[in-house]
Amino acid sequence: MNVSPKSIYIQSQISVIPVIQKHINKNMFVFLNLIFIISSASTARILGYLPTPSYSHQVAYHPLWRELSLRGHSVTTLTTHPINDPRLTNLTEIDVSPSYQLNITLIHMNLVPLSPVSNFRTYFELMMGDVLGAQLEYGPVKDLINDKSLKFDLVIVEYFFSAPLALTKRFDCPSIGVLSLDAWNGWYKMIGSPTHSILYPEYITSLVDRLSLLERVESFITSLIGEYYLIDFVKDIEDKLIQKHFGTNYPSSRELASNISLLFVNTDPIFHTLRPLVPTVIQIGAGSHITSSKPLPQELAMILDKASNGFIYFSLGSNVKSEFFPSATLETLLSTFTQLPYTVLWKINPDTFSNVPDNVILSEWFPQQAILKHPNIKLFITQGGLQSIDEASYAHVPIIGMPILYDQLYNVNKMVRRGCGLSLDYRDIEEGHLKRTILEVINNPKYRNTMKRLADLARDQPISGIEKAVWWTEYVIRHKGARHLRSPLLDMPWYQYFLLDVIGSITLVVFAVAYLLVKLVSKS
Ligand SMILES: *[C@@H]1O[C@H](CO)[C@@H](O)[C@H](O)[C@H]1NC(C)=O
Ligand SMILES: *[C@@H]1O[C@H](CO)[C@@H](O)[C@H](O)[C@H]1NC(C)=O
């Protein structure tokens, strides 16, 4: 869908009033105006901007746009994956994906051989320069930024980026940051939430908990690189974007990033790191994006119903495709699947193989949520993206992780530590080991039982993640921000936080007293 921002007016009640005015007498108009004022206190104009061109990043927040619009707010989103549901009449989606011509899959695959740090660095360089730059340059987005008559009461921005937070100054309204994953320590620090590189390792390290000395050193150093080098690198690019697309009288990206009212993270305290969070961080995890999925297509439903021995679902997610594996790996995978007494659904281009046995079904796309909920499923072999892991968890399906890049290594390590499955190194797939691993996860009930126990714990909350997100969004609208919740850490110099002045003062006093005592003793 390609909607010009002008169409936003259709939903704005303000523009309707002059039209009504022509047709009714003045008293009636005053009355109508009063109704408008009353109703406008409870409904707001919300602008959402999620720049990352990845289905999993976008789908995590589809329920939020849906709910807010159903509650009568006028919601406009800039997105690469619109919901495209004509029933959501209060939701206007501007598809920004025509603004860039990039083979996103190829980009991800080129990043695979790099080290985690340069992997993230290159990724951000591409995302900021080529993707975000192109989006801000795109006609409908430019019009939205420059249209002086447009008004919004709240801006919600994907917190991987800070340049779009310039919209808060442009529209003079508060902002909320959202993430489809957990935040980096550097980002938590930016809003004054406590961080610690050993207790809460950065997910670019893929370290989970109970670290050895060597791992603690690695975690500390990676944290420094993440918090100082990577974030500085990104913020420099973003400052240039702000100057270019918004103007020179705008705050820096760092100031904008630490000035958000709230941060929504897609985590929960059971599957994710247990950590202290300031009240401005709202955990909306526990599978908020999971919908009551549509029924399976008839043909697939028949195959799965008939798979009385059970079936395995194998997908590397939306960013990386199975085709990128070397052909020897692909052959090993196929010949192992052939020997199993299970049906195997494999998300891959069906033309990859010329000869496929009956129990293996290939397709470019599968309705993942519905498949994971099918009673005959035995195992999910996944790259370990957070959304996929969430969907498996809440369907109580054990996993074998085959992580490839970004946070996948960390997510898979975490699930293996928790006892919800096993992992395999995709660079070293060997038939015997692959088969044993598959049979172990399927036949040993402990993996599925642990998954179910943890999922039930994670879901046992007073309200769901999405209800929390809606409530807190309206809280920010009601109070025009959440300045009163701002962390005191943000206004404290670092030497005070690390107690350097306190330790210094105490040391001074101790030494002074000791010196005096020594003097006294030596005199007497
Ligand atoms: C749209 O918003 C209005 C209030 O502004 C609300 O009454 C209506 O139910 C909403 N409709 C949909 C389909 O979301
Ligand atoms: C921070 O936000 C407040 C309102 O929430 C606003 O008044 C102030 O100008 C913002 N500061 C910066 C640097 O953006």
Coordinates of C-alpha atoms and ligand atoms in Angstrom, one line a residue:
M1 CA 0.0 0.0 0.0
N2 CA 1.3 3.4 -0.9
V3 CA -0.6 6.1 0.9
S4 CA 0.3 9.7 0.6
P5 CA 0.4 11.5 4.0
K6 CA -2.4 13.7 2.7
S7 CA -4.8 10.8 3.3
I8 CA -4.1 11.1 7.0
Y9 CA -6.5 14.0 7.0
I10 CA -9.4 11.8 6.0
Q11 CA -9.1 10.3 9.4
S12 CA -8.5 13.5 11.3
Q13 CA -11.7 14.9 12.8
I14 CA -10.4 18.5 12.5
S15 CA -10.7 18.5 8.8
V16 CA -14.2 17.2 8.9
I17 CA -15.5 20.0 11.0
P18 CA -15.4 22.8 8.4
V19 CA -17.3 20.5 6.0
I20 CA -20.0 19.9 8.6
Q21 CA -20.1 23.6 9.4
K22 CA -21.4 24.4 5.9
H23 CA -24.4 22.1 6.4
I24 CA -25.6 22.8 9.9
N25 CA -26.5 25.8 12.0
K26 CA -24.1 27.5 14.3
N27 CA -25.4 26.1 17.6
M28 CA -25.2 22.6 16.3
F29 CA -21.6 23.3 15.2
V30 CA -20.6 24.4 18.7
F31 CA -22.2 21.3 20.1
L32 CA -20.3 19.1 17.6
N33 CA -17.1 20.9 18.4
L34 CA -17.6 20.2 22.1
I35 CA -17.9 16.5 21.3
F36 CA -14.7 16.7 19.4
I37 CA -12.8 18.3 22.2
I38 CA -14.1 15.7 24.7
S39 CA -13.2 12.8 22.4
S40 CA -9.9 14.2 21.4
A41 CA -8.7 14.1 25.0
S42 CA -8.9 10.3 24.9
T43 CA -7.7 9.6 21.3
A44 CA -4.4 10.7 19.9
R45 CA -2.5 11.0 16.7
I46 CA 0.4 8.5 16.8
L47 CA 3.3 8.3 14.4
G48 CA 5.2 4.9 14.3
Y49 CA 8.4 4.5 12.4
L50 CA 10.2 1.1 12.2
P51 CA 13.0 1.4 9.6
T52 CA 14.5 -2.1 9.7
P53 CA 13.6 -4.0 6.5
S54 CA 13.1 -7.3 8.3
Y55 CA 9.8 -9.1 8.7
S56 CA 10.6 -10.3 12.3
H57 CA 11.4 -6.7 13.4
Q58 CA 8.2 -5.4 12.0
V59 CA 5.8 -8.2 13.0
A60 CA 6.8 -7.8 16.7
Y61 CA 4.9 -4.5 16.7
H62 CA 2.0 -5.2 14.4
P63 CA -0.3 -6.0 17.4
L64 CA 0.6 -2.6 18.9
W65 CA -0.4 -0.7 15.8
R66 CA -3.6 -2.8 15.5
E67 CA -4.6 -2.4 19.1
L68 CA -4.0 1.4 19.2
S69 CA -6.0 2.0 16.1
L70 CA -8.8 -0.2 17.3
R71 CA -8.9 1.9 20.4
G72 CA -9.7 4.9 18.3
H73 CA -6.3 6.5 18.0
S74 CA -5.3 7.7 14.6
V75 CA -2.1 5.7 13.9
T76 CA 0.2 6.4 11.0
T77 CA 3.1 4.0 10.5
L78 CA 6.2 4.2 8.3
T79 CA 7.0 0.6 7.8
T80 CA 8.7 -1.9 5.4
H81 CA 6.0 -4.6 6.1
P82 CA 2.5 -3.1 6.3
I83 CA -0.3 -5.1 7.9
N84 CA -2.6 -4.3 5.0
D85 CA -5.8 -5.0 6.8
P86 CA -8.6 -2.8 5.3
R87 CA -10.7 -3.3 8.5
L88 CA -8.2 -1.2 10.4
T89 CA -9.7 2.1 9.3
N90 CA -7.8 4.2 11.8
L91 CA -4.4 2.9 10.7
T92 CA -2.6 4.6 7.8
E93 CA 0.5 2.7 6.6
I94 CA 3.2 4.2 4.4
D95 CA 5.2 1.5 2.9
V96 CA 8.8 2.8 2.8
S97 CA 10.3 -0.3 1.1
P98 CA 10.1 1.1 -2.4
S99 CA 12.7 3.7 -1.3
Y100 CA 15.7 1.3 -1.5
Q101 CA 16.8 -1.3 -4.0
L102 CA 18.8 -3.7 -1.9
N103 CA 19.0 -7.5 -1.8
I104 CA 18.6 -7.8 2.0
T105 CA 19.2 -11.5 2.0
L106 CA 22.5 -11.1 0.2
I107 CA 23.6 -8.4 2.7
H108 CA 22.9 -10.7 5.6
M109 CA 24.8 -13.6 3.9
N110 CA 27.8 -11.4 3.2
L111 CA 28.0 -10.6 6.9
V112 CA 28.2 -14.3 8.0
P113 CA 32.0 -14.7 7.8
L114 CA 32.7 -11.5 9.7
S115 CA 33.5 -11.3 13.5
P116 CA 30.4 -10.3 15.6
V117 CA 31.7 -6.7 16.1
S118 CA 32.5 -6.0 12.4
N119 CA 29.3 -7.9 11.6
F120 CA 27.2 -5.4 13.6
R121 CA 29.3 -2.5 12.4
T122 CA 28.8 -3.3 8.7
Y123 CA 25.1 -4.0 9.3
F124 CA 24.5 -0.7 11.0
E125 CA 26.5 1.1 8.3
L126 CA 24.2 -0.4 5.7
M127 CA 21.1 0.2 7.7
M128 CA 21.8 3.8 8.5
G129 CA 23.4 4.9 5.2
D130 CA 21.6 2.9 2.5
V131 CA 18.3 2.0 4.1
L132 CA 17.4 4.8 6.6
G133 CA 19.0 7.5 4.3
A134 CA 16.9 6.3 1.4
Q135 CA 13.7 6.1 3.5
L136 CA 14.2 9.7 4.7
E137 CA 14.7 10.8 1.1
Y138 CA 11.6 9.0 0.0
G139 CA 8.8 11.3 -1.3
P140 CA 5.9 10.4 1.1
V141 CA 8.3 10.5 4.1
K142 CA 9.8 13.8 3.0
D143 CA 6.3 15.2 2.6
L144 CA 5.4 14.0 6.1
I145 CA 8.5 15.7 7.6
N146 CA 7.9 18.9 5.7
D147 CA 4.1 19.3 5.9
K148 CA 3.8 22.1 8.4
S149 CA 0.1 21.4 9.0
L150 CA 0.6 17.9 10.3
K151 CA 0.4 17.2 14.0
F152 CA 1.2 14.2 16.1
D153 CA 0.9 13.7 19.9
L154 CA 3.4 10.8 20.1
V155 CA 6.2 9.3 18.0
I156 CA 7.1 5.7 18.4
V157 CA 10.5 4.7 16.9
E158 CA 12.5 1.5 16.5
Y159 CA 15.3 2.2 19.0
F160 CA 18.0 0.6 16.8
F161 CA 18.0 4.0 15.2
S162 CA 18.0 7.5 16.8
A163 CA 17.9 9.7 13.7
P164 CA 14.1 9.2 13.3
L165 CA 13.7 10.4 16.9
A166 CA 14.2 13.9 15.4
L167 CA 10.5 13.5 14.6
T168 CA 9.8 14.3 18.2
K169 CA 11.3 17.7 17.9
R170 CA 9.7 18.2 14.5
F171 CA 6.3 17.4 15.9
D172 CA 7.1 18.8 19.4
C173 CA 5.8 15.7 21.1
P174 CA 7.1 12.9 23.4
S175 CA 8.6 9.7 22.0
I176 CA 8.7 6.0 22.9
G177 CA 11.5 3.6 21.7
V178 CA 10.6 0.1 20.7
L179 CA 12.8 -3.0 20.1
S180 CA 11.9 -6.4 18.7
L181 CA 14.8 -7.8 20.8
D182 CA 16.5 -7.0 24.1
A183 CA 18.4 -3.8 24.3
W184 CA 22.2 -3.6 24.3
N185 CA 23.9 -2.5 27.5
G186 CA 24.9 0.7 25.7
W187 CA 21.2 1.4 25.0
Y188 CA 20.2 0.7 28.6
K189 CA 22.9 3.0 29.7
M190 CA 21.6 5.7 27.4
I191 CA 18.4 5.8 29.3
G192 CA 20.0 5.4 32.7
S193 CA 19.2 1.7 33.4
P194 CA 21.9 -0.1 35.3
T195 CA 24.3 -2.3 33.2
H196 CA 27.0 -4.8 34.1
S197 CA 29.1 -6.6 31.5
I198 CA 29.5 -9.8 33.6
L199 CA 26.0 -10.1 35.1
Y200 CA 24.3 -9.1 31.9
P201 CA 26.6 -9.9 29.0
E202 CA 26.0 -8.2 25.7
Y203 CA 24.3 -10.5 23.2
I204 CA 26.9 -9.8 20.5
T205 CA 29.2 -12.0 22.7
S206 CA 26.8 -15.0 22.7
L207 CA 27.7 -15.5 26.3
V208 CA 24.8 -16.3 28.6
D209 CA 25.6 -16.8 32.3
R210 CA 28.0 -18.5 34.7
L211 CA 31.0 -17.1 32.8
S212 CA 34.5 -18.5 33.2
L213 CA 37.3 -16.0 33.8
L214 CA 38.3 -15.9 30.1
E215 CA 34.6 -15.3 29.2
R216 CA 34.3 -12.5 31.7
V217 CA 37.3 -10.8 30.1
E218 CA 35.7 -11.3 26.7
S219 CA 32.4 -10.0 27.9
F220 CA 34.0 -6.9 29.5
I221 CA 36.0 -6.0 26.4
T222 CA 33.1 -6.6 24.0
S223 CA 30.9 -4.5 26.2
L224 CA 33.4 -1.6 26.0
I225 CA 33.6 -2.0 22.3
G226 CA 29.8 -2.1 22.0
E227 CA 29.1 0.8 24.4
Y228 CA 31.8 3.2 23.2
Y229 CA 33.1 2.3 19.7
L230 CA 30.0 0.8 18.1
I231 CA 27.5 3.3 19.5
D232 CA 29.7 6.3 18.8
F233 CA 30.2 5.0 15.2
V234 CA 26.4 4.7 14.7
K235 CA 25.6 8.0 16.4
D236 CA 28.1 9.9 14.1
I237 CA 26.3 8.6 11.0
E238 CA 22.9 9.4 12.5
D239 CA 23.9 13.0 13.4
K240 CA 24.8 13.5 9.7
L241 CA 21.4 12.1 8.7
I242 CA 19.6 14.4 11.2
Q243 CA 21.4 17.4 9.8
K244 CA 20.7 16.4 6.2
H245 CA 17.0 15.5 6.5
F246 CA 15.7 17.5 9.4
G247 CA 18.0 20.5 9.9
T248 CA 21.0 21.9 11.8
N249 CA 19.0 23.2 14.8
Y250 CA 18.2 19.7 16.0
P251 CA 19.5 17.9 19.1
S252 CA 22.2 15.3 18.6
S253 CA 21.2 11.7 18.1
R254 CA 22.6 10.9 21.5
E255 CA 20.5 13.6 23.2
L256 CA 17.4 12.3 21.4
A257 CA 18.1 8.7 22.3
S258 CA 18.4 9.5 26.0
N259 CA 15.3 11.7 26.0
I260 CA 12.8 9.0 25.1
S261 CA 9.9 8.7 27.5
L262 CA 9.8 4.9 27.6
L263 CA 11.6 1.9 26.0
F264 CA 9.6 -1.2 25.1
V265 CA 11.8 -4.3 24.9
N266 CA 10.7 -7.7 23.6
T267 CA 11.8 -9.6 26.7
D268 CA 10.4 -11.4 29.7
P269 CA 12.1 -12.4 33.0
I270 CA 12.0 -16.1 32.3
F271 CA 13.6 -16.6 28.9
H272 CA 15.7 -13.5 29.0
T273 CA 18.4 -12.2 31.3
L274 CA 17.1 -11.3 34.8
R275 CA 18.2 -7.8 35.3
P276 CA 17.2 -4.6 37.1
L277 CA 15.3 -2.2 34.9
V278 CA 14.3 1.4 35.5
P279 CA 10.6 2.1 35.4
T280 CA 10.9 3.5 31.9
V281 CA 11.8 0.1 30.5
I282 CA 8.7 -1.9 29.7
Q283 CA 9.1 -5.7 29.0
I284 CA 6.4 -6.6 26.5
G285 CA 7.8 -10.0 25.7
A286 CA 6.3 -13.5 26.2
G287 CA 5.2 -13.8 22.6
S288 CA 3.2 -10.6 22.2
H289 CA 3.4 -10.8 18.4
I290 CA 1.8 -14.3 18.3
T291 CA -1.6 -14.0 16.8
S292 CA -4.5 -16.5 16.8
S293 CA -3.1 -17.9 13.6
K294 CA -5.1 -18.4 10.5
P295 CA -5.9 -22.1 9.7
L296 CA -3.4 -24.1 7.7
P297 CA -3.9 -24.2 3.9
Q298 CA -6.0 -27.3 3.2
E299 CA -3.3 -29.3 1.4
L300 CA -0.7 -28.8 4.1
A301 CA -3.2 -29.5 6.9
M302 CA -4.0 -32.9 5.2
I303 CA -0.3 -33.8 5.0
L304 CA 0.4 -32.8 8.7
D305 CA -2.8 -34.6 10.0
K306 CA -1.6 -37.7 8.2
A307 CA 1.9 -37.6 9.6
S308 CA 0.9 -39.8 12.5
N309 CA 4.6 -40.4 13.4
G310 CA 5.0 -36.7 13.8
F311 CA 6.8 -34.1 11.7
I312 CA 9.9 -31.8 11.9
Y313 CA 9.8 -28.2 10.8
F314 CA 13.1 -26.7 9.5
S315 CA 13.4 -23.0 8.7
L316 CA 16.2 -20.5 8.8
G317 CA 13.8 -17.6 9.2
S318 CA 13.2 -14.6 7.0
N319 CA 16.7 -13.1 6.7
V320 CA 18.9 -16.0 5.8
K321 CA 17.9 -18.7 3.3
S322 CA 18.8 -22.4 3.5
E323 CA 20.2 -22.1 -0.1
F324 CA 23.2 -20.3 1.2
F325 CA 24.6 -23.6 2.8
P326 CA 27.3 -25.3 0.7
S327 CA 25.8 -28.0 -1.5
A328 CA 27.6 -30.8 0.5
T329 CA 25.8 -29.5 3.7
L330 CA 22.5 -29.4 1.8
E331 CA 23.0 -33.0 0.6
T332 CA 23.8 -34.2 4.1
L333 CA 20.7 -32.6 5.5
L334 CA 18.5 -34.1 2.8
S335 CA 19.9 -37.6 3.1
T336 CA 19.6 -37.5 6.9
F337 CA 16.0 -36.3 6.7
T338 CA 15.3 -39.1 4.2
Q339 CA 16.3 -41.7 6.8
L340 CA 14.0 -40.4 9.5
P341 CA 10.5 -41.9 10.3
Y342 CA 9.1 -38.4 10.3
T343 CA 7.7 -36.0 7.7
V344 CA 10.0 -33.0 7.3
L345 CA 8.9 -29.5 6.2
W346 CA 11.9 -27.5 4.9
K347 CA 11.7 -23.8 4.1
I348 CA 13.9 -23.6 1.0
N349 CA 13.5 -23.0 -2.7
P350 CA 12.0 -26.3 -4.0
D351 CA 14.3 -26.1 -7.1
T352 CA 17.4 -26.6 -4.9
F353 CA 17.1 -30.4 -5.2
S354 CA 16.1 -32.4 -8.3
N355 CA 15.1 -35.5 -6.4
V356 CA 13.2 -35.3 -3.1
P357 CA 11.9 -38.3 -1.1
D358 CA 8.2 -38.5 -0.2
N359 CA 8.7 -37.6 3.5
V360 CA 10.4 -34.3 2.7
I361 CA 8.3 -31.3 1.7
L362 CA 10.1 -28.2 0.4
S363 CA 8.5 -24.7 0.1
E364 CA 9.7 -21.1 -0.1
W365 CA 7.2 -20.2 2.6
F366 CA 5.3 -21.9 5.4
P367 CA 2.7 -20.5 7.8
Q368 CA 5.1 -20.9 10.7
Q369 CA 2.8 -20.0 13.7
A370 CA 0.1 -22.4 12.5
I371 CA 2.6 -25.2 11.8
L372 CA 4.2 -24.9 15.3
K373 CA 0.7 -25.2 16.9
H374 CA -0.1 -28.5 15.0
P375 CA -0.4 -31.4 17.5
N376 CA 1.9 -33.7 15.3
I377 CA 4.9 -31.4 15.5
K378 CA 8.0 -33.0 17.1
L379 CA 10.8 -30.6 16.6
F380 CA 11.7 -27.1 15.2
I381 CA 15.1 -26.7 13.6
T382 CA 15.7 -23.0 13.6
Q383 CA 18.4 -20.3 13.1
G384 CA 17.4 -18.9 16.5
G385 CA 15.8 -15.6 15.7
L386 CA 14.0 -14.3 18.7
Q387 CA 10.5 -14.3 17.1
S388 CA 10.9 -17.9 15.9
I389 CA 12.1 -19.0 19.4
D390 CA 9.1 -17.2 21.0
E391 CA 6.7 -19.0 18.6
A392 CA 8.3 -22.3 19.4
S393 CA 8.3 -21.6 23.2
Y394 CA 4.6 -20.7 23.4
A395 CA 3.7 -23.7 21.2
H396 CA 5.8 -25.9 23.5
V397 CA 7.9 -27.2 20.7
P398 CA 11.6 -28.2 21.5
I399 CA 14.3 -26.8 19.2
I400 CA 17.6 -27.5 17.6
G401 CA 19.3 -24.2 17.0
M402 CA 21.5 -23.7 14.0
P403 CA 22.6 -20.1 14.6
I404 CA 24.2 -18.1 11.8
L405 CA 24.6 -14.4 12.8
Y406 CA 23.5 -11.4 14.9
D407 CA 21.8 -12.4 18.2
Q408 CA 21.0 -15.9 17.0
L409 CA 24.1 -17.5 18.7
Y410 CA 23.1 -15.9 22.0
N411 CA 19.5 -16.9 21.7
V412 CA 20.3 -20.5 20.9
N413 CA 23.0 -20.7 23.7
K414 CA 20.4 -19.4 26.1
M415 CA 17.7 -21.9 25.1
V416 CA 20.3 -24.8 25.3
R417 CA 21.3 -23.6 28.8
R418 CA 17.7 -23.5 29.8
G419 CA 17.3 -27.1 28.6
C420 CA 14.8 -26.4 25.8
G421 CA 16.8 -28.1 23.1
L422 CA 20.2 -28.6 21.5
S423 CA 22.4 -26.7 19.0
L424 CA 24.3 -27.7 15.9
D425 CA 27.1 -25.9 14.1
Y426 CA 26.0 -25.4 10.5
R427 CA 29.7 -25.3 9.4
D428 CA 30.2 -28.8 10.6
I429 CA 27.1 -30.9 9.8
E430 CA 27.8 -34.6 9.8
E431 CA 25.1 -37.2 9.1
G432 CA 25.5 -39.4 12.2
H433 CA 25.7 -36.5 14.7
L434 CA 22.8 -34.7 13.0
K435 CA 20.6 -37.8 13.2
R436 CA 21.5 -38.5 16.8
T437 CA 20.8 -34.9 17.8
I438 CA 17.4 -34.9 16.1
L439 CA 16.4 -38.2 17.7
E440 CA 17.6 -37.1 21.1
V441 CA 15.5 -33.9 21.1
I442 CA 12.5 -35.8 19.8
N443 CA 12.6 -38.9 22.0
N444 CA 13.8 -37.4 25.3
P445 CA 10.7 -35.7 26.8
K446 CA 12.8 -33.4 29.0
Y447 CA 13.2 -30.8 26.3
R448 CA 9.5 -30.4 25.5
N449 CA 8.6 -30.5 29.2
T450 CA 11.1 -27.8 30.1
M451 CA 9.9 -25.6 27.2
K452 CA 6.3 -25.9 28.5
R453 CA 7.3 -25.2 32.1
L454 CA 9.2 -22.1 31.2
A455 CA 6.6 -20.9 28.7
D456 CA 3.9 -21.2 31.3
L457 CA 6.0 -19.2 33.8
A458 CA 6.8 -16.5 31.3
R459 CA 3.1 -16.1 30.4
D460 CA 2.0 -16.0 34.1
Q461 CA 1.8 -12.2 34.3
P462 CA -1.0 -9.8 35.5
I463 CA -1.6 -8.5 31.9
S464 CA -0.2 -9.5 28.6
G465 CA 2.7 -7.8 26.9
I466 CA 0.5 -6.1 24.4
E467 CA -1.9 -4.8 27.0
K468 CA 1.1 -3.4 28.9
A469 CA 2.3 -1.7 25.7
V470 CA -1.0 -0.1 25.0
W471 CA -1.5 1.0 28.6
W472 CA 2.0 2.6 28.8
T473 CA 1.6 4.3 25.4
E474 CA -1.6 5.9 26.6
Y475 CA 0.1 6.9 29.8
V476 CA 2.7 8.8 27.8
I477 CA -0.1 10.5 25.8
R478 CA -2.0 11.4 29.0
H479 CA 1.0 12.9 30.7
K480 CA 2.7 14.3 27.6
G481 CA 5.8 12.3 28.3
A482 CA 7.3 10.6 31.4
R483 CA 9.9 13.1 32.4
H484 CA 9.0 12.3 36.1
L485 CA 10.3 8.8 35.6
R486 CA 13.7 9.9 34.2
S487 CA 16.5 7.9 35.7
P488 CA 18.7 9.9 38.1
L489 CA 21.7 8.1 36.6
L490 CA 21.4 10.3 33.5
D491 CA 22.1 13.5 35.5
M492 CA 25.0 12.1 37.5
P493 CA 28.7 12.5 36.4
W494 CA 30.4 9.1 35.9
Y495 CA 33.0 9.7 38.7
Q496 CA 30.1 10.0 41.2
Y497 CA 28.4 6.9 39.9
F498 CA 31.7 4.9 40.4
L499 CA 32.1 6.5 43.9
L500 CA 35.5 7.9 42.9
D501 CA 35.0 11.1 44.9
V502 CA 33.6 9.3 47.9
I503 CA 36.4 6.7 47.9
G504 CA 38.9 9.6 47.4
S505 CA 37.5 11.6 50.3
I506 CA 37.5 8.6 52.7
T507 CA 41.0 7.7 51.7
L508 CA 42.1 11.2 52.3
V509 CA 40.6 11.3 55.8
V510 CA 42.0 7.9 56.7
F511 CA 45.5 8.9 55.6
A512 CA 45.2 12.3 57.4
V513 CA 44.2 10.6 60.7
A514 CA 46.9 8.0 60.3
Y515 CA 49.5 10.6 59.6
L516 CA 48.4 12.6 62.7
L517 CA 48.5 9.5 64.9
V518 CA 51.9 8.6 63.7
K519 CA 53.1 12.2 64.3
L520 CA 51.6 12.1 67.9
V521 CA 53.1 8.7 68.7
S522 CA 56.5 9.7 67.4
K523 CA 56.5 12.9 69.5
S524 CA 55.5 11.3 72.8
Ligands
LIG1 C1 -11.7 4.3 14.7 O1 -11.7 5.3 15.7 C2 -13.0 5.7 16.2 C3 -12.8 6.8 17.1 O2 -11.9 7.8 16.7 C4 -13.6 4.5 16.9 O3 -14.9 4.8 17.4 C5 -13.7 3.3 15.9 O4 -14.2 2.2 16.6 C6 -12.3 3.0 15.3 N1 -12.6 2.0 14.3 C7 -11.7 1.0 14.0 C8 -12.2 0.0 13.0 O5 -10.7 0.9 14.5
LIG2 C1 13.4 16.1 25.9 O1 12.0 15.9 26.0 C2 11.3 17.0 26.6 C3 9.8 16.6 26.7 O2 9.6 15.3 26.9 C4 11.5 18.2 25.7 O3 10.9 19.3 26.4 C5 13.0 18.5 25.5 O4 13.1 19.6 24.6 C6 13.7 17.3 25.0 N1 15.1 17.6 24.9 C7 15.8 17.2 23.8 C8 17.3 17.5 23.9 O5 15.3 16.6 22.9

